Amino acid sequence: MADKKKPTPKLDELEKGPWPSFVKEMKLSAETNVAAQDLLGILERSYDEKIGHWKHGGIVGVKGYGGGIIGRYNDIPQDFPEIAEFHTIRVNQPPGWFYSSDALRTLCDIWEKHGSGLTNMHGSTGDIIFLGTKTTELEPIFSKLTEAGFDLGGSGSDMRTPSACCGMARCEWACYDTLAAVYNITMTYQDELHRPAFPYKFKIKMAGCPNDCVASIARADMSIIGTWRDSIQVDKDQVTAYASGPNRDIARDIVGKCPSKCMGWDGKNLTIDDSNCVRCMHCINAMPKALAPGKDRGATILVGSKAPIIEGALLSSVLIPFIKIEPPYDDIKELIQAMWELWGENGKNRERIGEFIQRIGLGNFLEQIGLEPVPEMVSQPRTNPYVFYDIKKG
């Protein structure tokens, strides 16, 4: 292999300091991969010229699929021919991101042979990300991935690859089986995942408890967050043990930090007004042996979050305060279909469902999908003196 290494003084600066650097990993790949060498060169050029040299061009993919491949081209291919095409491949990750070492080796072997060798574990949707390959390598990569039991993820205006936290596999706070649910949803909606037909992207993320370790409330068009609807479980002996520990102050650290002020501590007894608990998990996280989620468990379904691309950033809003999450998940699937039909028929191009709800109004949205409004949908009472009633005739 011809040595195409060139000086990269600006990139070298990013290797300095105590933190891991992506530049170091790129340089390791560049020792054996000419595409990675050109990638270093074009990035250094971008830092010098203060301009990006990548363009999102054209439709590229594999036979039968409309999603999963993101076309990438640089605008100076005469200078960097090895990355004239540098397509990104999204691979559907295992539920909860559980891998065997053999599976990881298989993925890396495929990618080192057919691509740049650079990966992103994982993308914001959750996928395994293969960074950089040529159009002629797409079908061979897809063939090898399917032989190994992997499928492509979502891209474009489709249902993006559903993702979930590790759930009951490793977390004692999980209120439903996130891994079973995300697998079922993924297998049910294969057509929507691989063949873009929506106004824009639609992400489903599943968190087993209100800690929301997949950050679904900020990044998912539909968040399914585990919760409970009975009382927090309290082990009084463990509360006493916690209170007697060094540098521990329940009144200050637990009760004082409760956002809804639903807890009390008289020095011996901890009281909780569960009717005012907002399931923030602070007290449970702070005293995991003393407190636990209630036994009547399910999930809250929220809709509408997104990053600030077209309009401003949005957080998800409550759609269903509590629902049991049990196979075959028919209630959830009926809700998904109702939302897709309304949004798909009336949504504008590149309009996320949260923006669509803002445009038509939550009341109209609920009426069209067949849901009744509930108090949990209101973030705070109205602060103006005008009150409107929907008087139904007949």
Coordinates of C-alpha atoms in Angstrom, one line a residue:
M1 CA 0.0 0.0 0.0
A2 CA 1.4 3.4 -1.0
D3 CA 2.0 5.7 2.0
K4 CA -0.3 8.7 1.5
K5 CA 0.2 10.0 5.0
K6 CA 0.4 13.8 5.1
P7 CA 0.9 16.2 8.0
T8 CA -2.2 16.9 10.1
P9 CA -1.1 19.5 12.6
K10 CA -4.7 20.7 13.5
L11 CA -5.9 17.1 14.0
D12 CA -2.8 16.4 16.1
E13 CA -4.0 19.0 18.6
L14 CA -7.2 17.0 19.2
E15 CA -5.1 14.1 20.4
K16 CA -3.7 16.1 23.3
G17 CA -5.2 16.2 26.7
P18 CA -6.6 13.5 29.0
W19 CA -9.7 12.5 26.9
P20 CA -9.9 9.8 24.2
S21 CA -9.7 11.2 20.7
F22 CA -11.5 10.1 17.5
V23 CA -8.4 11.3 15.7
K24 CA -6.3 8.5 17.3
E25 CA -8.7 5.9 16.1
M26 CA -8.8 7.3 12.6
K27 CA -5.0 7.2 12.5
L28 CA -5.0 3.6 13.6
S29 CA -7.4 2.7 10.7
A30 CA -5.3 4.8 8.3
E31 CA -2.3 2.6 8.9
T32 CA -4.0 -0.1 6.8
N33 CA -6.9 1.6 5.0
V34 CA -6.5 4.2 2.2
A35 CA -10.0 5.5 2.7
A36 CA -9.1 6.4 6.3
Q37 CA -6.0 8.1 5.1
D38 CA -8.0 10.3 2.7
L39 CA -10.5 11.0 5.5
L40 CA -7.8 12.4 7.7
G41 CA -6.7 14.6 4.8
I42 CA -10.1 16.0 4.0
L43 CA -10.8 16.7 7.7
E44 CA -7.5 18.6 8.0
R45 CA -8.4 20.6 4.8
S46 CA -11.8 21.5 6.3
Y47 CA -10.1 22.8 9.5
D48 CA -7.7 24.9 7.4
E49 CA -10.3 26.3 5.1
K50 CA -13.1 26.5 7.7
I51 CA -15.6 24.8 5.3
G52 CA -17.1 21.4 5.1
H53 CA -16.4 19.3 2.0
W54 CA -19.2 16.8 2.4
K55 CA -22.4 16.8 0.5
H56 CA -25.5 14.6 1.0
G57 CA -26.0 13.5 -2.6
G58 CA -28.4 11.2 -4.4
I59 CA -30.3 8.1 -3.5
V60 CA -28.2 5.1 -2.8
G61 CA -29.1 1.7 -1.2
V62 CA -29.5 -2.0 -1.6
K63 CA -32.0 -3.9 -3.7
G64 CA -35.5 -4.0 -2.1
Y65 CA -34.7 -1.4 0.6
G66 CA -35.3 2.3 0.6
G67 CA -33.6 2.9 3.9
G68 CA -30.5 1.9 5.8
I69 CA -27.9 3.5 3.6
I70 CA -27.0 7.2 3.8
G71 CA -25.3 8.6 0.7
R72 CA -22.2 10.6 1.3
Y73 CA -19.9 12.2 -1.3
N74 CA -17.1 14.8 -1.0
D75 CA -17.0 17.8 -3.3
I76 CA -13.2 17.6 -4.1
P77 CA -12.9 14.0 -5.3
Q78 CA -9.9 14.8 -7.5
D79 CA -7.9 15.5 -4.3
F80 CA -9.4 12.7 -2.2
P81 CA -10.4 9.9 -4.6
E82 CA -10.6 7.1 -2.0
I83 CA -13.5 8.8 -0.3
A84 CA -15.2 10.3 -3.4
E85 CA -18.0 8.0 -2.2
F86 CA -18.2 7.5 1.6
H87 CA -21.6 6.0 2.3
T88 CA -22.8 5.4 5.9
I89 CA -24.5 2.1 6.7
R90 CA -26.9 1.7 9.6
V91 CA -27.2 -1.8 11.0
N92 CA -30.1 -2.8 13.3
Q93 CA -28.6 -3.2 16.7
P94 CA -29.6 -6.1 19.1
P95 CA -32.2 -5.1 21.7
G96 CA -30.4 -3.5 24.7
W97 CA -27.1 -3.5 22.8
F98 CA -26.1 -7.0 24.0
Y99 CA -23.4 -8.6 21.9
S100 CA -21.3 -11.7 22.0
S101 CA -17.6 -11.2 21.2
D102 CA -18.0 -13.4 18.2
A103 CA -20.8 -11.1 16.8
L104 CA -18.6 -8.1 17.3
R105 CA -15.6 -9.8 15.5
T106 CA -17.9 -10.7 12.7
L107 CA -19.1 -7.2 12.2
C108 CA -15.6 -5.8 12.3
D109 CA -14.3 -8.4 9.8
I110 CA -17.1 -7.5 7.3
W111 CA -16.4 -3.8 7.7
E112 CA -12.6 -3.9 7.5
K113 CA -12.9 -5.9 4.3
H114 CA -15.5 -3.8 2.6
G115 CA -15.3 -0.4 4.2
S116 CA -13.2 2.1 6.0
G117 CA -13.1 0.1 9.3
L118 CA -14.4 3.1 11.2
T119 CA -17.6 2.6 13.3
N120 CA -19.8 4.5 15.6
M121 CA -21.2 2.4 18.4
H122 CA -23.9 3.7 18.5
G123 CA -25.7 6.3 16.5
S124 CA -28.3 8.6 18.1
T125 CA -31.1 6.3 16.9
G126 CA -29.3 3.3 18.3
D127 CA -28.0 1.6 15.2
I128 CA -24.5 0.2 14.7
I129 CA -23.0 2.8 12.3
F130 CA -20.5 1.7 9.6
L131 CA -18.8 4.9 8.4
G132 CA -17.6 5.1 4.8
T133 CA -17.8 2.7 1.9
K134 CA -18.2 2.8 -1.9
T135 CA -21.4 2.1 -3.8
T136 CA -20.0 -1.1 -5.3
E137 CA -19.5 -2.5 -1.8
L138 CA -23.0 -2.0 -0.6
E139 CA -24.5 -5.3 -1.9
P140 CA -21.6 -7.4 -0.7
I141 CA -21.8 -5.9 2.8
F142 CA -25.6 -6.4 2.9
S143 CA -25.2 -10.0 1.9
K144 CA -22.5 -10.7 4.5
L145 CA -24.6 -9.0 7.2
T146 CA -27.7 -11.0 6.5
E147 CA -25.6 -14.2 6.5
A148 CA -24.5 -13.2 10.0
G149 CA -28.0 -12.6 11.2
F150 CA -28.0 -8.8 11.0
D151 CA -30.3 -6.5 9.1
L152 CA -30.1 -2.8 8.1
G153 CA -31.7 -0.1 10.2
G154 CA -33.8 2.8 9.2
S155 CA -32.9 6.0 7.5
G156 CA -34.9 8.7 5.6
S157 CA -38.6 9.2 6.1
D158 CA -39.4 5.9 7.7
M159 CA -39.7 4.3 11.1
R160 CA -36.2 4.5 12.5
T161 CA -34.6 1.6 14.2
P162 CA -36.5 1.1 17.5
S163 CA -34.2 1.1 20.6
A164 CA -34.5 0.2 24.2
C165 CA -32.5 0.3 27.5
C166 CA -31.2 -3.0 28.9
G167 CA -34.5 -3.3 30.9
M168 CA -35.1 -6.4 33.0
A169 CA -31.9 -8.0 31.7
R170 CA -29.8 -5.9 34.0
C171 CA -31.9 -3.2 35.8
E172 CA -33.9 -3.9 38.9
W173 CA -36.1 -0.8 38.3
A174 CA -37.4 -1.9 34.9
C175 CA -41.2 -1.7 34.9
Y176 CA -41.7 -3.8 31.8
D177 CA -39.7 -6.0 29.5
T178 CA -38.1 -3.5 27.1
L179 CA -36.1 -6.1 25.2
A180 CA -39.2 -8.2 24.3
A181 CA -41.2 -5.1 23.4
V182 CA -38.6 -3.6 21.1
Y183 CA -38.0 -6.9 19.4
N184 CA -41.7 -7.4 18.8
I185 CA -42.2 -3.8 17.5
T186 CA -39.2 -4.1 15.2
M187 CA -40.3 -7.4 13.7
T188 CA -43.9 -6.1 13.3
Y189 CA -43.0 -3.0 11.3
Q190 CA -40.4 -4.3 8.9
D191 CA -42.0 -2.6 5.9
E192 CA -42.2 0.8 7.6
L193 CA -38.6 0.4 8.7
H194 CA -37.1 -0.4 5.4
R195 CA -39.3 1.4 2.9
P196 CA -39.7 5.2 3.6
A197 CA -43.3 6.3 3.2
F198 CA -43.8 8.9 6.0
P199 CA -43.7 12.7 5.9
Y200 CA -40.4 12.4 7.9
K201 CA -38.6 10.2 10.3
F202 CA -40.4 8.5 13.2
K203 CA -38.4 7.2 16.2
I204 CA -39.7 4.8 18.9
K205 CA -37.6 4.5 22.1
M206 CA -38.4 2.4 25.1
A207 CA -37.1 3.1 28.6
G208 CA -37.9 0.6 31.4
C209 CA -38.3 3.2 34.1
P210 CA -38.5 7.0 34.5
N211 CA -34.7 7.3 34.6
D212 CA -35.1 7.0 30.8
C213 CA -31.6 5.8 30.1
V214 CA -32.2 6.0 26.3
A215 CA -33.2 9.7 26.6
S216 CA -36.4 9.0 24.8
I217 CA -38.2 12.0 26.2
A218 CA -35.8 14.3 24.2
R219 CA -35.2 12.2 21.1
A220 CA -38.1 10.0 20.2
D221 CA -41.3 10.7 18.3
M222 CA -42.9 8.1 20.6
S223 CA -41.5 7.4 24.0
I224 CA -42.6 4.4 26.0
I225 CA -41.3 5.0 29.6
G226 CA -41.8 2.4 32.3
T227 CA -43.8 3.6 35.4
W228 CA -46.1 2.4 38.2
R229 CA -49.5 3.5 39.4
D230 CA -49.6 2.3 43.0
S231 CA -47.5 3.3 46.0
I232 CA -43.7 3.3 46.1
Q233 CA -42.5 0.3 48.0
V234 CA -40.8 1.2 51.3
D235 CA -38.5 -1.0 53.4
K236 CA -38.6 0.8 56.8
D237 CA -35.6 -1.1 58.2
Q238 CA -33.5 0.0 55.2
V239 CA -34.8 3.6 55.6
T240 CA -33.5 3.5 59.2
A241 CA -30.2 2.0 58.1
Y242 CA -29.8 4.8 55.5
A243 CA -30.6 7.5 58.1
S244 CA -28.0 6.1 60.5
G245 CA -25.2 6.2 57.9
P246 CA -22.5 8.8 58.0
N247 CA -23.1 12.1 56.2
R248 CA -26.6 11.2 55.4
D249 CA -29.5 13.6 55.9
I250 CA -32.9 12.3 54.6
A251 CA -34.6 15.7 55.2
R252 CA -32.0 17.5 53.1
D253 CA -31.0 14.9 50.5
I254 CA -34.2 13.1 49.9
V255 CA -37.2 15.1 51.1
G256 CA -35.7 18.5 50.3
K257 CA -35.0 17.5 46.7
C258 CA -38.4 16.0 46.0
P259 CA -39.8 18.2 43.1
S260 CA -43.4 17.7 44.1
K261 CA -42.8 18.0 47.8
C262 CA -44.7 14.8 48.4
M263 CA -42.4 13.4 51.1
G264 CA -41.9 14.0 54.8
W265 CA -39.4 12.9 57.4
D266 CA -39.8 13.4 61.2
G267 CA -36.5 11.9 62.1
K268 CA -37.9 8.3 62.4
N269 CA -40.6 7.8 59.8
L270 CA -40.6 8.5 56.1
T271 CA -44.0 9.4 54.6
I272 CA -44.9 9.6 50.9
D273 CA -48.0 11.2 49.5
D274 CA -48.1 8.9 46.4
S275 CA -51.0 10.8 44.9
N276 CA -48.7 13.7 44.3
C277 CA -45.6 11.7 43.3
V278 CA -44.4 12.5 39.8
R279 CA -42.2 9.4 39.5
C280 CA -39.0 11.3 39.1
M281 CA -37.0 8.4 40.6
H282 CA -34.8 10.7 42.8
C283 CA -35.6 9.1 46.1
I284 CA -35.4 5.6 44.7
N285 CA -32.0 6.3 43.1
A286 CA -30.7 7.8 46.3
M287 CA -32.0 5.0 48.6
P288 CA -32.1 1.9 46.3
K289 CA -32.3 -0.6 49.2
A290 CA -35.0 1.3 51.0
L291 CA -37.3 2.3 48.2
A292 CA -38.5 0.7 44.9
P293 CA -41.1 1.3 42.2
G294 CA -44.6 0.1 43.0
K295 CA -45.9 -3.4 42.0
D296 CA -48.6 -2.3 39.6
R297 CA -46.2 -1.6 36.7
G298 CA -46.7 -0.5 33.1
A299 CA -45.6 2.5 31.1
T300 CA -46.4 6.1 30.1
I301 CA -46.6 6.8 26.4
L302 CA -45.3 10.2 25.3
V303 CA -45.2 11.7 21.8
G304 CA -43.5 14.5 19.9
S305 CA -39.9 15.1 20.9
K306 CA -37.2 16.2 18.3
A307 CA -34.0 18.1 17.8
P308 CA -34.0 21.7 16.5
I309 CA -33.7 21.0 12.8
I310 CA -36.7 22.5 11.0
E311 CA -38.4 24.1 14.0
G312 CA -37.1 24.4 17.6
A313 CA -36.4 21.4 19.9
L314 CA -39.3 19.7 21.5
L315 CA -39.7 17.4 24.5
S316 CA -42.3 14.6 24.4
S317 CA -45.7 15.2 25.9
V318 CA -47.9 12.7 27.7
L319 CA -50.4 10.9 25.5
I320 CA -51.4 8.0 27.7
P321 CA -50.5 8.3 31.4
F322 CA -50.5 4.6 32.1
I323 CA -50.8 1.4 30.0
K324 CA -49.9 -2.2 30.7
I325 CA -47.1 -3.4 28.4
E326 CA -47.7 -7.0 27.6
P327 CA -47.4 -9.2 24.5
P328 CA -48.7 -9.0 21.8
Y329 CA -48.8 -5.2 22.5
D330 CA -52.0 -4.8 20.5
D331 CA -53.0 -1.5 22.3
I332 CA -49.7 0.1 21.4
K333 CA -49.8 -1.1 17.8
E334 CA -53.4 0.3 17.4
L335 CA -52.2 3.7 18.7
I336 CA -49.2 3.7 16.4
Q337 CA -51.3 2.9 13.4
A338 CA -53.8 5.6 14.2
M339 CA -51.1 8.2 14.6
W340 CA -49.4 7.1 11.4
E341 CA -52.6 7.2 9.3
L342 CA -53.4 10.8 10.5
W343 CA -49.9 12.1 10.2
G344 CA -49.1 10.3 7.0
E345 CA -52.2 11.6 5.3
N346 CA -51.9 15.2 6.5
G347 CA -48.3 15.9 7.5
K348 CA -46.1 18.2 5.5
N349 CA -42.9 17.1 4.0
R350 CA -40.1 16.9 6.7
E351 CA -42.7 17.6 9.4
R352 CA -42.1 15.5 12.5
I353 CA -45.2 14.3 14.3
G354 CA -44.6 16.7 17.2
E355 CA -44.6 19.6 14.8
F356 CA -47.7 18.2 13.2
I357 CA -49.5 18.2 16.6
Q358 CA -48.5 21.7 17.2
R359 CA -49.8 22.8 13.8
I360 CA -53.2 21.2 14.0
G361 CA -53.6 21.4 17.8
L362 CA -53.6 18.6 20.4
G363 CA -57.4 18.6 20.7
N364 CA -57.8 17.9 17.0
F365 CA -55.1 15.3 17.1
L366 CA -56.7 13.4 20.0
E367 CA -60.1 13.5 18.4
Q368 CA -58.8 12.1 15.1
I369 CA -56.9 9.2 16.7
G370 CA -59.7 8.4 19.1
L371 CA -58.2 9.4 22.5
E372 CA -59.9 11.4 25.3
P373 CA -57.9 14.3 26.8
V374 CA -56.6 13.7 30.4
P375 CA -55.2 16.0 33.0
E376 CA -51.7 14.6 32.6
M377 CA -51.5 16.2 29.2
V378 CA -51.5 19.7 30.7
S379 CA -48.2 20.9 31.9
Q380 CA -49.7 23.7 34.0
P381 CA -53.0 25.4 34.5
R382 CA -54.0 28.2 32.2
T383 CA -52.8 31.6 33.4
N384 CA -55.2 33.8 31.5
P385 CA -58.9 34.4 32.6
Y386 CA -60.4 32.8 29.5
V387 CA -62.0 29.4 29.9
F388 CA -63.5 27.5 27.0
Y389 CA -65.9 24.6 27.2
D390 CA -66.6 22.1 24.4
I391 CA -70.4 21.8 24.8
K392 CA -71.6 18.7 23.0
K393 CA -75.1 18.9 21.6
G394 CA -77.6 16.1 21.6

